[in-house]
Amino acid sequence: MLIRLSHQLIQSKPNSPECWISQALCYEKRGDLKSAIKCLDKSIEIDERNVHALVFRGDLQTALKQYDEAISSYKLAHLVSNDISIFKGLVKCYLQIPKYKDAFTAAKMAYKLYPNSAKSYILLGMIYTNQMDGKDRAKKEFNKAIELATKDKDLESIEEAVLGIVDIDIKEQSYSHAIKL
């Protein structure tokens, strides 16, 4: 039903990037990420500065483990915007490759742009989690994220930061602390 509606949207406004994004969302919901990416490519062809399409494509490419392609999508988005979701995508991809120095650079840039954002501290925590001697620093960053997110009532960031701490506790076999969180 939704896919049919998105087709009708495209037929009525074939040069609207938003119509192609809506069809990409439908394909994503069906689990057809490759078709979703094709729709996003069309959206970007129409408007190469459409940050939403670029970030969404990067997210789907990341889900398909196409990290180099995702990094390219996020970098194109960064040419137009400094949205924190771009930095989150870059950090996740760089950590998977792994290119820790590039991941750290992206996280630091997010922090400089958004020093009062829980999401910035989460990105830093993700970086430090992957360093042998960075677990304590990672917990500090995640705890700062929880503090900021609690003030802002940002439940998604609270959850992400708590899961970051739990991940460290599990790696350190500190199961009782992980359970308490």
Coordinates of C-alpha atoms in Angstrom, one line a residue:
M1 CA 0.0 0.0 0.0
L2 CA 2.7 2.5 1.0
I3 CA 4.9 1.6 -1.9
R4 CA 2.0 2.2 -4.3
L5 CA 1.4 5.6 -2.7
S6 CA 5.0 6.5 -3.0
H7 CA 4.9 5.5 -6.7
Q8 CA 1.9 7.8 -7.2
L9 CA 3.8 10.6 -5.5
I10 CA 6.7 10.1 -7.9
Q11 CA 4.4 10.1 -10.9
S12 CA 2.8 13.4 -9.8
K13 CA 6.2 15.0 -8.9
P14 CA 9.1 13.1 -10.5
N15 CA 11.5 16.0 -9.8
S16 CA 10.8 16.2 -6.1
P17 CA 13.7 14.8 -4.0
E18 CA 11.2 14.3 -1.1
C19 CA 9.1 11.9 -3.2
W20 CA 12.1 9.8 -3.8
I21 CA 13.0 9.9 -0.2
S22 CA 9.5 8.7 0.8
Q23 CA 9.9 5.8 -1.6
A24 CA 13.3 5.0 -0.1
L25 CA 11.6 4.9 3.3
C26 CA 9.0 2.4 2.0
Y27 CA 11.8 0.2 0.6
E28 CA 13.7 0.4 3.9
K29 CA 10.6 -0.7 5.8
R30 CA 10.3 -3.7 3.5
G31 CA 14.0 -4.6 4.1
D32 CA 15.0 -3.8 0.5
L33 CA 17.9 -1.5 1.3
K34 CA 19.5 -1.7 -2.2
S35 CA 16.3 -0.4 -3.8
A36 CA 16.1 2.3 -1.1
I37 CA 19.6 3.4 -2.0
K38 CA 18.7 3.6 -5.6
C39 CA 15.8 5.9 -4.7
L40 CA 18.1 8.1 -2.6
D41 CA 20.5 8.2 -5.5
K42 CA 17.7 9.6 -7.7
S43 CA 16.8 12.1 -4.9
I44 CA 20.5 13.3 -4.7
E45 CA 20.6 13.5 -8.5
I46 CA 17.8 16.0 -8.4
D47 CA 19.2 17.9 -5.4
E48 CA 22.8 17.1 -4.6
R49 CA 22.6 19.3 -1.5
N50 CA 19.8 17.3 0.2
V51 CA 21.3 16.5 3.5
H52 CA 18.5 14.2 4.6
A53 CA 19.0 12.0 1.5
L54 CA 22.8 11.9 1.8
V55 CA 22.7 11.0 5.5
F56 CA 19.9 8.4 4.9
R57 CA 21.9 6.9 2.1
G58 CA 25.0 6.8 4.4
D59 CA 23.0 5.1 7.1
L60 CA 21.7 2.4 4.6
Q61 CA 25.2 1.9 3.2
T62 CA 26.5 1.4 6.8
A63 CA 23.7 -1.1 7.4
L64 CA 24.9 -3.0 4.3
K65 CA 28.5 -2.7 5.6
Q66 CA 29.5 -0.5 2.6
Y67 CA 31.6 1.7 4.9
D68 CA 33.7 3.4 2.3
E69 CA 30.6 4.4 0.3
A70 CA 28.8 5.5 3.5
I71 CA 31.8 7.7 4.4
S72 CA 31.5 9.3 1.0
S73 CA 27.8 10.0 1.5
Y74 CA 28.4 11.5 5.0
K75 CA 31.3 13.6 3.7
L76 CA 29.1 15.0 0.9
A77 CA 26.4 15.8 3.5
H78 CA 29.1 17.5 5.6
L79 CA 29.9 19.9 2.7
V80 CA 26.3 21.2 3.1
S81 CA 25.6 20.8 6.9
N82 CA 27.2 20.3 10.3
D83 CA 24.3 18.1 11.5
I84 CA 25.5 15.8 14.3
S85 CA 24.0 12.8 12.6
I86 CA 26.7 13.2 10.0
F87 CA 29.5 12.9 12.6
K88 CA 27.7 9.9 14.2
G89 CA 27.7 8.1 10.8
L90 CA 31.4 9.0 10.2
V91 CA 32.4 7.8 13.6
K92 CA 30.6 4.5 13.3
C93 CA 32.0 3.8 9.8
Y94 CA 35.6 4.7 10.8
L95 CA 35.4 2.5 13.8
Q96 CA 34.3 -0.5 11.6
I97 CA 37.1 -0.1 9.1
P98 CA 39.0 0.6 11.6
K99 CA 40.4 4.1 11.2
Y100 CA 40.5 5.2 14.8
K101 CA 42.4 8.5 14.0
D102 CA 39.7 9.5 11.5
A103 CA 36.9 8.5 13.9
F104 CA 38.5 10.6 16.7
T105 CA 38.8 13.6 14.4
A106 CA 35.1 13.3 13.5
A107 CA 34.1 13.0 17.1
K108 CA 36.3 15.9 18.2
M109 CA 34.7 18.0 15.4
A110 CA 31.3 17.2 16.6
Y111 CA 32.3 18.1 20.2
K112 CA 33.7 21.5 19.0
L113 CA 30.4 22.2 17.2
Y114 CA 28.1 20.8 19.9
P115 CA 29.9 21.1 23.2
N116 CA 26.7 20.9 25.2
S117 CA 25.2 18.0 23.3
A118 CA 25.0 14.5 24.8
K119 CA 25.5 13.1 21.4
S120 CA 29.0 14.6 21.2
Y121 CA 30.0 12.9 24.4
I122 CA 28.6 9.6 23.2
L123 CA 30.7 9.8 20.1
L124 CA 33.8 10.5 22.2
G125 CA 32.8 7.6 24.5
M126 CA 32.6 5.3 21.5
I127 CA 36.1 6.3 20.5
Y128 CA 37.6 5.7 23.9
T129 CA 35.8 2.4 24.3
N130 CA 37.9 1.1 21.4
Q131 CA 41.2 2.1 23.0
M132 CA 43.0 -0.3 25.3
D133 CA 43.5 2.3 28.1
G134 CA 40.5 4.4 27.3
K135 CA 37.7 2.6 29.2
D136 CA 37.7 5.0 32.2
R137 CA 37.7 8.0 29.9
A138 CA 34.9 6.4 27.9
K139 CA 32.8 5.9 31.0
K140 CA 33.4 9.6 31.9
E141 CA 32.2 10.7 28.5
F142 CA 29.1 8.4 28.7
N143 CA 28.3 9.7 32.2
K144 CA 28.6 13.3 30.9
A145 CA 26.2 12.4 28.1
I146 CA 23.7 10.9 30.5
E147 CA 23.9 14.1 32.6
L148 CA 23.3 16.3 29.6
A149 CA 20.6 14.1 28.1
T150 CA 18.8 13.9 31.4
K151 CA 18.6 17.7 31.5
D152 CA 17.3 17.7 27.9
K153 CA 15.0 14.8 28.5
D154 CA 16.7 13.1 25.5
L155 CA 15.8 9.4 26.2
E156 CA 17.5 8.1 23.1
S157 CA 20.8 9.6 24.2
I158 CA 20.4 8.3 27.7
E159 CA 19.8 4.8 26.4
E160 CA 22.8 5.0 24.0
A161 CA 25.1 6.2 26.8
V162 CA 23.9 3.6 29.3
L163 CA 24.4 0.9 26.7
G164 CA 27.9 2.3 26.1
I165 CA 28.8 1.9 29.8
V166 CA 27.2 -1.6 29.9
D167 CA 29.3 -2.6 26.9
I168 CA 32.4 -1.6 28.7
D169 CA 31.3 -3.4 31.9
I170 CA 30.7 -6.6 30.0
K171 CA 34.2 -6.3 28.3
E172 CA 35.7 -5.8 31.8
Q173 CA 33.5 -8.7 33.1
S174 CA 32.0 -6.3 35.6
Y175 CA 28.6 -7.9 35.3
S176 CA 27.1 -6.8 38.6
H177 CA 27.6 -3.1 37.6
A178 CA 26.2 -3.7 34.1
I179 CA 23.1 -5.2 35.6
K180 CA 22.6 -2.3 38.0
L181 CA 22.5 0.1 35.1

